[in-house]
XYZ file of C-alpha atoms in Angstrom:
281
model
C 11.012 -55.138 -21.785
C 8.671 -52.222 -21.301
C 8.109 -53.372 -17.711
C 11.849 -53.649 -17.050
C 12.473 -50.179 -18.512
C 9.690 -48.764 -16.325
C 11.109 -50.462 -13.226
C 14.530 -48.964 -13.975
C 12.917 -45.542 -14.348
C 11.131 -45.894 -10.985
C 14.270 -46.913 -9.094
C 16.885 -44.739 -10.856
C 14.919 -41.506 -11.424
C 11.559 -41.265 -9.646
C 12.565 -42.497 -6.180
C 15.870 -40.499 -5.979
C 14.039 -37.304 -7.013
C 11.327 -37.869 -4.422
C 13.915 -38.531 -1.691
C 15.895 -35.415 -2.639
C 12.903 -33.045 -2.462
C 11.496 -34.776 0.617
C 14.839 -34.127 2.320
C 14.725 -30.459 1.312
C 11.121 -30.220 2.508
C 11.995 -31.692 5.913
C 14.912 -29.247 6.316
C 12.361 -26.413 6.182
C 9.824 -28.009 8.538
C 10.138 -25.195 11.097
C 8.964 -22.594 8.585
C 5.294 -21.652 8.711
C 4.835 -22.467 5.026
C 5.970 -26.059 5.589
C 4.689 -26.506 9.151
C 1.106 -25.869 8.043
C 1.445 -28.760 5.613
C 2.181 -31.245 8.427
C 5.675 -32.409 7.382
C 5.550 -35.565 9.541
C 2.533 -36.887 7.593
C 4.106 -35.738 4.329
C 7.221 -37.755 5.205
C 5.074 -40.811 6.022
C 3.294 -40.544 2.649
C 6.650 -40.200 0.872
C 8.121 -43.307 2.555
C 5.025 -45.362 1.704
C 5.174 -44.143 -1.917
C 8.840 -45.105 -2.281
C 8.188 -48.612 -0.883
C 5.199 -48.898 -3.218
C 7.291 -47.942 -6.259
C 10.210 -50.165 -5.246
C 7.864 -53.188 -5.092
C 6.906 -52.906 -8.784
C 9.895 -54.958 -10.091
C 8.568 -57.903 -8.017
C 5.446 -58.045 -10.173
C 7.563 -57.876 -13.334
C 9.658 -60.814 -12.070
C 6.438 -62.722 -11.392
C 5.325 -62.173 -15.000
C 8.721 -63.266 -16.360
C 9.656 -66.179 -14.090
C 6.298 -67.241 -12.549
C 7.568 -66.997 -8.960
C 4.407 -67.570 -6.921
C 6.077 -66.566 -3.641
C 7.034 -63.161 -5.082
C 3.462 -62.731 -6.283
C 2.182 -63.132 -2.715
C 4.828 -60.707 -1.391
C 4.028 -58.143 -4.085
C 0.270 -58.297 -3.548
C 0.708 -57.952 0.227
C 3.010 -54.920 -0.109
C 0.740 -53.470 -2.784
C -2.450 -53.682 -0.725
C -0.808 -52.544 2.529
C 0.806 -49.535 0.837
C -2.445 -48.608 -0.881
C -4.416 -48.603 2.377
C -1.708 -46.776 4.386
C -1.145 -44.184 1.649
C -4.865 -43.504 1.155
C -5.615 -43.057 4.843
C -2.472 -40.988 5.530
C -3.485 -38.804 2.571
C -6.976 -38.426 4.051
C -5.480 -37.689 7.479
C -3.329 -34.862 6.071
C -6.214 -33.555 3.961
C -8.491 -33.421 7.020
C -5.965 -31.588 9.223
C -5.344 -28.956 6.544
C -9.111 -28.635 6.063
C -9.588 -28.146 9.820
C -6.768 -25.605 9.909
C -8.219 -23.567 7.024
C -11.656 -23.453 8.599
C -10.198 -22.496 11.976
C -8.199 -19.650 10.419
C -11.227 -18.498 8.464
C -13.318 -18.343 11.626
C -10.637 -16.414 13.515
C -10.311 -13.853 10.724
C -14.093 -13.396 10.589
C -14.333 -13.095 14.362
C -11.770 -10.265 14.411
C -13.794 -8.197 11.950
C -17.166 -8.962 13.510
C -15.827 -8.154 16.969
C -15.062 -4.595 15.794
C -18.606 -4.246 14.452
C -20.505 -6.024 17.224
C -18.862 -7.967 20.122
C -22.083 -9.908 20.756
C -22.130 -11.257 17.206
C -18.514 -12.367 17.684
C -19.303 -14.377 20.792
C -22.282 -16.061 19.120
C -20.083 -16.957 16.165
C -17.482 -18.613 18.388
C -20.163 -20.609 20.194
C -21.930 -21.774 17.014
C -18.843 -22.612 14.943
C -17.933 -26.326 15.152
C -14.242 -25.617 14.476
C -14.020 -23.035 17.271
C -15.581 -25.126 20.025
C -13.020 -26.142 22.648
C -14.228 -29.759 22.798
C -13.594 -30.113 19.033
C -10.053 -28.670 19.029
C -8.625 -32.186 19.493
C -9.880 -33.165 16.026
C -7.403 -30.700 14.553
C -4.540 -31.898 16.757
C -1.809 -34.005 15.153
C -1.189 -36.271 18.179
C -4.843 -36.995 18.882
C -5.706 -37.698 15.241
C -2.606 -39.930 14.896
C -4.231 -42.364 17.364
C -7.396 -42.420 15.271
C -5.278 -42.942 12.146
C -3.483 -45.956 13.668
C -6.737 -47.563 14.889
C -8.454 -47.039 11.510
C -5.488 -48.403 9.513
C -5.083 -51.491 11.705
C -8.843 -52.174 11.556
C -8.958 -51.780 7.769
C -5.921 -54.015 7.246
C -7.403 -56.725 9.482
C -10.730 -56.505 7.645
C -9.019 -56.506 4.261
C -6.842 -59.571 4.792
C -9.522 -61.236 6.904
C -11.950 -61.120 3.970
C -9.287 -62.494 1.577
C -8.083 -65.418 3.701
C -11.223 -65.951 5.770
C -14.012 -65.512 3.210
C -11.952 -66.158 0.077
C -10.863 -63.682 -2.630
C -13.972 -64.393 -4.757
C -16.584 -63.997 -2.009
C -19.032 -61.190 -2.931
C -19.393 -59.760 0.590
C -15.629 -59.852 1.102
C -15.149 -58.036 -2.197
C -17.744 -55.436 -1.133
C -15.914 -54.797 2.169
C -12.574 -54.382 0.366
C -14.154 -52.019 -2.180
C -15.589 -49.942 0.678
C -12.136 -49.732 2.335
C -10.607 -48.584 -0.969
C -13.289 -45.975 -1.665
C -13.759 -44.570 1.866
C -10.748 -42.145 1.907
C -11.541 -40.969 -1.611
C -15.219 -40.257 -0.792
C -14.311 -38.391 2.406
C -11.778 -36.226 0.569
C -14.306 -35.381 -2.155
C -16.747 -34.320 0.567
C -14.080 -32.198 2.292
C -13.082 -30.649 -1.022
C -16.700 -29.614 -1.639
C -16.691 -28.001 1.801
C -13.441 -26.190 0.996
C -15.029 -24.565 -2.049
C -16.765 -22.263 0.463
C -13.396 -20.934 1.675
C -12.813 -18.632 -1.300
C -12.553 -15.564 0.930
C -9.345 -16.869 2.584
C -6.174 -15.240 1.277
C -4.091 -18.233 0.209
C -0.648 -16.622 0.447
C 1.182 -19.946 0.857
C -0.792 -21.725 -1.922
C -2.050 -24.448 0.377
C -5.612 -24.561 -1.021
C -4.287 -24.703 -4.561
C -2.031 -27.585 -3.518
C -5.014 -29.404 -1.996
C -6.873 -29.092 -5.298
C -3.978 -30.304 -7.463
C -3.106 -33.205 -5.168
C -6.733 -34.361 -5.009
C -6.966 -34.316 -8.822
C -3.737 -36.330 -9.089
C -4.979 -38.790 -6.466
C -8.279 -39.158 -8.327
C -6.408 -40.120 -11.496
C -4.278 -42.507 -9.411
C -7.430 -44.171 -8.108
C -8.854 -44.638 -11.635
C -5.589 -46.177 -12.886
C -5.536 -48.416 -9.801
C -8.970 -49.817 -10.739
C -7.738 -50.524 -14.296
C -4.632 -52.269 -12.904
C -6.753 -54.378 -10.557
C -8.864 -55.541 -13.514
C -5.743 -56.351 -15.561
C -4.197 -58.289 -12.643
C -7.371 -60.395 -12.568
C -7.228 -60.999 -16.319
C -3.503 -61.888 -16.619
C -3.660 -65.417 -15.074
C -6.477 -66.375 -17.463
C -4.663 -64.947 -20.493
C -1.621 -67.133 -19.729
C -3.711 -70.242 -20.384
C -4.775 -68.978 -23.833
C -2.733 -70.169 -26.820
C -3.040 -66.838 -28.640
C 0.444 -65.312 -28.289
C -0.638 -61.921 -29.637
C -3.363 -61.620 -26.997
C -0.831 -62.326 -24.230
C 1.575 -59.719 -25.635
C -1.166 -57.086 -25.931
C -2.458 -57.752 -22.389
C 1.050 -57.646 -20.866
C 1.824 -54.433 -22.781
C -1.341 -52.784 -21.487
C -0.489 -53.933 -17.965
C 3.060 -52.520 -18.224
C 1.752 -49.234 -19.624
C -0.840 -48.697 -16.892
C 1.639 -49.796 -14.215
C 3.980 -47.067 -15.438
C 1.100 -44.537 -15.506
C 0.249 -45.508 -11.931
C 3.831 -45.089 -10.720
C 4.214 -41.788 -12.566
C 1.023 -40.482 -10.973
C 2.272 -41.582 -7.565
C 5.510 -39.742 -8.340
C 3.477 -36.632 -9.297
C 1.568 -36.716 -5.985
C 4.848 -36.937 -4.035
C 6.337 -34.044 -5.991
C 3.227 -31.929 -5.374
C 3.459 -32.373 -1.598
C 7.271 -31.992 -1.397
C 8.619 -29.955 -4.324
C 5.678 -27.736 -5.288
C 5.327 -25.878 -1.919
C 9.071 -25.091 -1.958
C 8.902 -23.885 -5.548
C 5.784 -21.709 -5.142
C 7.028 -20.132 -1.898
C 10.575 -19.699 -3.281
C 12.274 -21.666 -0.501
Protein backbone atom coordinates (compact mmCIF):
# COMPACT_ATOMS: atom_id res chain seq x y z
CA UNK A 1 0.00 0.00 0.00
CA UNK A 2 2.89 2.32 0.68
CA UNK A 3 4.11 1.72 -2.89
CA UNK A 4 0.66 2.45 -4.35
CA UNK A 5 0.36 5.66 -2.30
CA UNK A 6 3.82 6.74 -3.49
CA UNK A 7 2.92 5.99 -7.12
CA UNK A 8 -0.23 8.10 -6.77
CA UNK A 9 1.85 10.93 -5.31
CA UNK A 10 4.32 10.76 -8.23
CA UNK A 11 1.61 10.86 -10.90
CA UNK A 12 -0.90 13.24 -9.27
CA UNK A 13 1.44 15.77 -7.60
CA UNK A 14 5.12 15.52 -8.55
CA UNK A 15 4.79 15.19 -12.33
CA UNK A 16 2.08 17.91 -12.75
CA UNK A 17 4.16 20.35 -10.67
CA UNK A 18 7.28 19.63 -12.71
CA UNK A 19 5.37 20.08 -15.99
CA UNK A 20 3.84 23.36 -14.79
CA UNK A 21 7.18 24.95 -13.81
CA UNK A 22 8.95 23.51 -16.85
CA UNK A 23 6.32 25.22 -19.01
CA UNK A 24 6.87 28.52 -17.20
CA UNK A 25 10.64 28.11 -17.55
CA UNK A 26 10.38 27.50 -21.30
CA UNK A 27 8.17 30.60 -21.73
CA UNK A 28 11.09 32.68 -20.44
CA UNK A 29 13.79 30.97 -22.52
CA UNK A 30 14.66 34.19 -24.39
CA UNK A 31 15.64 35.96 -21.17
CA UNK A 32 19.33 36.01 -20.33
CA UNK A 33 18.70 34.48 -16.91
CA UNK A 34 17.08 31.41 -18.49
CA UNK A 35 19.10 31.31 -21.72
CA UNK A 36 22.35 30.88 -19.78
CA UNK A 37 20.88 27.77 -18.19
CA UNK A 38 20.41 26.06 -21.58
CA UNK A 39 16.61 25.59 -21.57
CA UNK A 40 16.68 22.92 -24.31
CA UNK A 41 18.81 20.60 -22.13
CA UNK A 42 16.72 21.50 -19.09
CA UNK A 43 13.60 20.46 -21.01
CA UNK A 44 15.26 17.18 -22.04
CA UNK A 45 16.17 16.42 -18.40
CA UNK A 46 12.60 17.23 -17.32
CA UNK A 47 11.04 14.90 -19.92
CA UNK A 48 13.38 12.06 -18.94
CA UNK A 49 12.56 12.62 -15.25
CA UNK A 50 8.81 12.50 -15.87
CA UNK A 51 9.12 9.24 -17.86
CA UNK A 52 11.32 7.85 -15.09
CA UNK A 53 8.76 8.73 -12.40
CA UNK A 54 5.82 7.47 -14.47
CA UNK A 55 7.51 4.05 -14.82
CA UNK A 56 7.56 3.45 -11.04
CA UNK A 57 4.01 1.96 -10.87
CA UNK A 58 5.23 -0.80 -13.24
CA UNK A 59 7.63 -2.05 -10.58
CA UNK A 60 4.87 -1.95 -7.96
CA UNK A 61 2.64 -4.04 -10.25
CA UNK A 62 5.50 -6.50 -10.67
CA UNK A 63 5.77 -6.87 -6.88
CA UNK A 64 2.00 -7.36 -6.53
CA UNK A 65 1.12 -9.52 -9.54
CA UNK A 66 4.50 -11.06 -10.56
CA UNK A 67 4.23 -9.90 -14.18
CA UNK A 68 7.63 -10.83 -15.61
CA UNK A 69 7.05 -8.90 -18.85
CA UNK A 70 6.43 -5.67 -16.90
CA UNK A 71 9.60 -6.32 -14.93
CA UNK A 72 11.63 -6.37 -18.16
CA UNK A 73 9.90 -3.20 -19.41
CA UNK A 74 10.48 -1.41 -16.11
CA UNK A 75 14.15 -2.35 -15.88
CA UNK A 76 14.74 -1.25 -19.49
CA UNK A 77 13.04 2.13 -18.96
CA UNK A 78 14.80 2.51 -15.62
CA UNK A 79 18.31 1.92 -16.97
CA UNK A 80 17.77 3.96 -20.15
CA UNK A 81 16.38 6.92 -18.19
CA UNK A 82 19.22 6.74 -15.68
CA UNK A 83 21.90 6.85 -18.38
CA UNK A 84 20.18 9.59 -20.44
CA UNK A 85 19.45 11.72 -17.36
CA UNK A 86 22.99 11.41 -15.97
CA UNK A 87 24.70 12.30 -19.23
CA UNK A 88 22.28 15.14 -20.06
CA UNK A 89 22.91 16.47 -16.55
CA UNK A 90 26.67 16.27 -17.16
CA UNK A 91 26.24 17.93 -20.56
CA UNK A 92 24.38 20.89 -19.02
CA UNK A 93 26.84 21.09 -16.13
CA UNK A 94 29.79 21.22 -18.55
CA UNK A 95 28.29 23.95 -20.75
CA UNK A 96 27.52 26.15 -17.73
CA UNK A 97 31.04 25.48 -16.43
CA UNK A 98 32.52 26.50 -19.80
CA UNK A 99 30.35 29.60 -19.89
CA UNK A 100 31.39 30.70 -16.38
CA UNK A 101 35.07 30.28 -17.15
CA UNK A 102 34.70 32.13 -20.45
CA UNK A 103 32.95 35.05 -18.74
CA UNK A 104 35.56 35.09 -16.00
CA UNK A 105 38.36 35.30 -18.54
CA UNK A 106 36.65 38.11 -20.46
CA UNK A 107 36.13 40.15 -17.29
CA UNK A 108 39.77 39.67 -16.28
CA UNK A 109 41.00 40.56 -19.76
CA UNK A 110 39.11 43.88 -19.69
CA UNK A 111 40.81 44.95 -16.47
CA UNK A 112 44.26 43.70 -17.44
CA UNK A 113 44.00 45.39 -20.82
CA UNK A 114 43.65 48.77 -19.06
CA UNK A 115 46.75 48.03 -16.98
CA UNK A 116 48.91 46.37 -19.63
CA UNK A 117 47.70 45.41 -23.16
CA UNK A 118 50.55 42.91 -23.54
CA UNK A 119 49.46 40.98 -20.46
CA UNK A 120 45.93 40.86 -21.90
CA UNK A 121 47.08 39.29 -25.16
CA UNK A 122 49.18 36.69 -23.33
CA UNK A 123 46.18 35.83 -21.17
CA UNK A 124 43.95 35.25 -24.19
CA UNK A 125 46.57 33.03 -25.81
CA UNK A 126 47.24 30.94 -22.68
CA UNK A 127 43.63 30.50 -21.53
CA UNK A 128 42.12 27.21 -22.76
CA UNK A 129 38.58 28.63 -22.71
CA UNK A 130 39.55 31.64 -24.84
CA UNK A 131 41.33 29.76 -27.61
CA UNK A 132 39.36 29.85 -30.86
CA UNK A 133 39.86 26.14 -31.57
CA UNK A 134 38.25 25.29 -28.20
CA UNK A 135 35.16 27.50 -28.59
CA UNK A 136 33.26 24.56 -30.12
CA UNK A 137 33.40 22.72 -26.78
CA UNK A 138 31.15 25.40 -25.33
CA UNK A 139 28.75 25.32 -28.29
CA UNK A 140 25.36 23.66 -27.79
CA UNK A 141 25.10 22.17 -31.31
CA UNK A 142 28.61 20.74 -31.40
CA UNK A 143 28.39 19.23 -27.91
CA UNK A 144 24.94 17.77 -28.72
CA UNK A 145 26.63 15.49 -31.29
CA UNK A 146 29.11 14.32 -28.66
CA UNK A 147 26.22 13.78 -26.23
CA UNK A 148 24.33 11.58 -28.73
CA UNK A 149 27.42 9.50 -29.59
CA UNK A 150 28.31 9.00 -25.90
CA UNK A 151 24.74 8.04 -24.91
CA UNK A 152 24.32 5.57 -27.78
CA UNK A 153 27.72 4.01 -27.02
CA UNK A 154 26.96 3.69 -23.30
CA UNK A 155 23.53 2.18 -23.93
CA UNK A 156 24.98 -0.37 -26.37
CA UNK A 157 27.73 -1.26 -23.88
CA UNK A 158 25.26 -1.46 -21.01
CA UNK A 159 22.74 -3.78 -22.65
CA UNK A 160 25.50 -5.63 -24.49
CA UNK A 161 27.10 -6.61 -21.17
CA UNK A 162 23.72 -7.71 -19.75
CA UNK A 163 22.55 -9.85 -22.68
CA UNK A 164 25.95 -10.74 -24.13
CA UNK A 165 28.04 -11.42 -21.02
CA UNK A 166 25.18 -12.11 -18.60
CA UNK A 167 23.94 -9.96 -15.69
CA UNK A 168 26.23 -11.74 -13.18
CA UNK A 169 29.47 -11.50 -15.18
CA UNK A 170 32.10 -9.55 -13.16
CA UNK A 171 33.59 -7.65 -16.12
CA UNK A 172 30.12 -6.76 -17.40
CA UNK A 173 29.18 -5.49 -13.95
CA UNK A 174 32.40 -3.43 -13.84
CA UNK A 175 31.61 -1.81 -17.22
CA UNK A 176 28.07 -0.95 -16.09
CA UNK A 177 29.38 0.49 -12.81
CA UNK A 178 31.84 2.64 -14.77
CA UNK A 179 29.02 3.95 -17.01
CA UNK A 180 26.96 4.83 -13.92
CA UNK A 181 29.82 6.57 -12.12
CA UNK A 182 31.41 8.42 -15.07
CA UNK A 183 29.02 11.45 -15.18
CA UNK A 184 29.12 11.77 -11.40
CA UNK A 185 32.95 11.73 -11.27
CA UNK A 186 33.23 14.29 -14.08
CA UNK A 187 30.78 16.63 -12.36
CA UNK A 188 32.66 16.37 -9.06
CA UNK A 189 35.86 17.28 -10.91
CA UNK A 190 34.15 20.24 -12.62
CA UNK A 191 32.67 21.38 -9.32
CA UNK A 192 36.15 21.41 -7.76
CA UNK A 193 37.30 23.55 -10.67
CA UNK A 194 34.36 25.91 -10.16
CA UNK A 195 35.41 26.55 -6.57
CA UNK A 196 38.12 28.79 -8.09
CA UNK A 197 35.47 31.06 -9.63
CA UNK A 198 34.61 32.88 -6.40
CA UNK A 199 35.50 36.26 -7.89
CA UNK A 200 32.62 36.06 -10.41
CA UNK A 201 29.59 38.14 -9.45
CA UNK A 202 26.78 35.58 -9.54
CA UNK A 203 23.87 37.97 -10.11
CA UNK A 204 21.61 35.30 -11.62
CA UNK A 205 22.45 32.64 -8.97
CA UNK A 206 23.71 30.15 -11.52
CA UNK A 207 26.72 28.96 -9.48
CA UNK A 208 24.56 28.51 -6.41
CA UNK A 209 22.13 26.47 -8.52
CA UNK A 210 25.00 24.30 -9.77
CA UNK A 211 26.00 23.58 -6.17
CA UNK A 212 22.49 22.72 -4.97
CA UNK A 213 21.68 20.56 -7.99
CA UNK A 214 24.95 18.63 -7.66
CA UNK A 215 24.23 17.94 -3.97
CA UNK A 216 20.72 16.73 -4.83
CA UNK A 217 22.09 14.55 -7.63
CA UNK A 218 24.69 13.09 -5.26
CA UNK A 219 21.94 12.06 -2.85
CA UNK A 220 19.99 10.64 -5.81
CA UNK A 221 22.99 8.54 -6.78
CA UNK A 222 23.38 7.14 -3.23
CA UNK A 223 19.68 6.22 -3.06
CA UNK A 224 19.97 4.63 -6.51
CA UNK A 225 22.74 2.32 -5.23
CA UNK A 226 20.55 1.31 -2.25
CA UNK A 227 17.61 0.62 -4.61
CA UNK A 228 19.82 -1.49 -6.88
CA UNK A 229 20.87 -3.62 -3.90
CA UNK A 230 17.24 -4.01 -2.77
CA UNK A 231 16.13 -4.99 -6.30
CA UNK A 232 18.77 -7.74 -6.20
CA UNK A 233 17.59 -8.94 -2.79
CA UNK A 234 13.80 -8.96 -3.47
CA UNK A 235 13.67 -12.10 -5.70
CA UNK A 236 15.57 -14.10 -3.07
CA UNK A 237 13.37 -12.84 -0.23
CA UNK A 238 10.25 -14.08 -2.07
CA UNK A 239 11.49 -17.66 -1.72
CA UNK A 240 11.88 -17.31 2.07
CA UNK A 241 8.97 -18.49 4.23
CA UNK A 242 9.44 -15.70 6.77
CA UNK A 243 6.50 -13.36 6.07
CA UNK A 244 7.83 -10.61 8.34
CA UNK A 245 11.14 -10.50 6.45
CA UNK A 246 9.29 -10.09 3.14
CA UNK A 247 7.14 -7.28 4.57
CA UNK A 248 10.17 -5.46 6.01
CA UNK A 249 12.15 -5.78 2.75
CA UNK A 250 9.22 -4.58 0.60
CA UNK A 251 8.61 -1.67 2.99
CA UNK A 252 12.25 -0.61 2.78
CA UNK A 253 12.10 -0.89 -1.01
CA UNK A 254 8.93 1.25 -1.17
CA UNK A 255 10.45 3.84 1.17
CA UNK A 256 13.69 4.22 -0.78
CA UNK A 257 11.80 4.23 -4.09
CA UNK A 258 9.78 7.17 -2.79
CA UNK A 259 12.98 8.90 -1.56
CA UNK A 260 14.49 8.40 -5.01
CA UNK A 261 11.47 9.86 -6.80
CA UNK A 262 11.27 12.78 -4.38
CA UNK A 263 14.94 13.55 -4.95
CA UNK A 264 14.40 13.39 -8.70
CA UNK A 265 11.48 15.78 -8.21
CA UNK A 266 13.75 18.11 -6.18
CA UNK A 267 16.38 18.16 -8.96
CA UNK A 268 13.70 19.06 -11.54
CA UNK A 269 12.35 21.83 -9.33
CA UNK A 270 15.85 23.23 -8.81
CA UNK A 271 16.49 23.52 -12.55
CA UNK A 272 12.99 24.82 -13.44
CA UNK A 273 11.36 26.57 -10.47
CA UNK A 274 14.34 27.83 -8.45
CA UNK A 275 15.86 30.12 -11.16
CA UNK A 276 12.44 31.74 -11.72
CA UNK A 277 11.93 32.23 -7.99
CA UNK A 278 15.41 33.64 -7.25
CA UNK A 279 15.33 36.01 -10.24
CA UNK A 280 11.70 37.02 -9.55
CA UNK A 281 10.41 36.03 -12.99
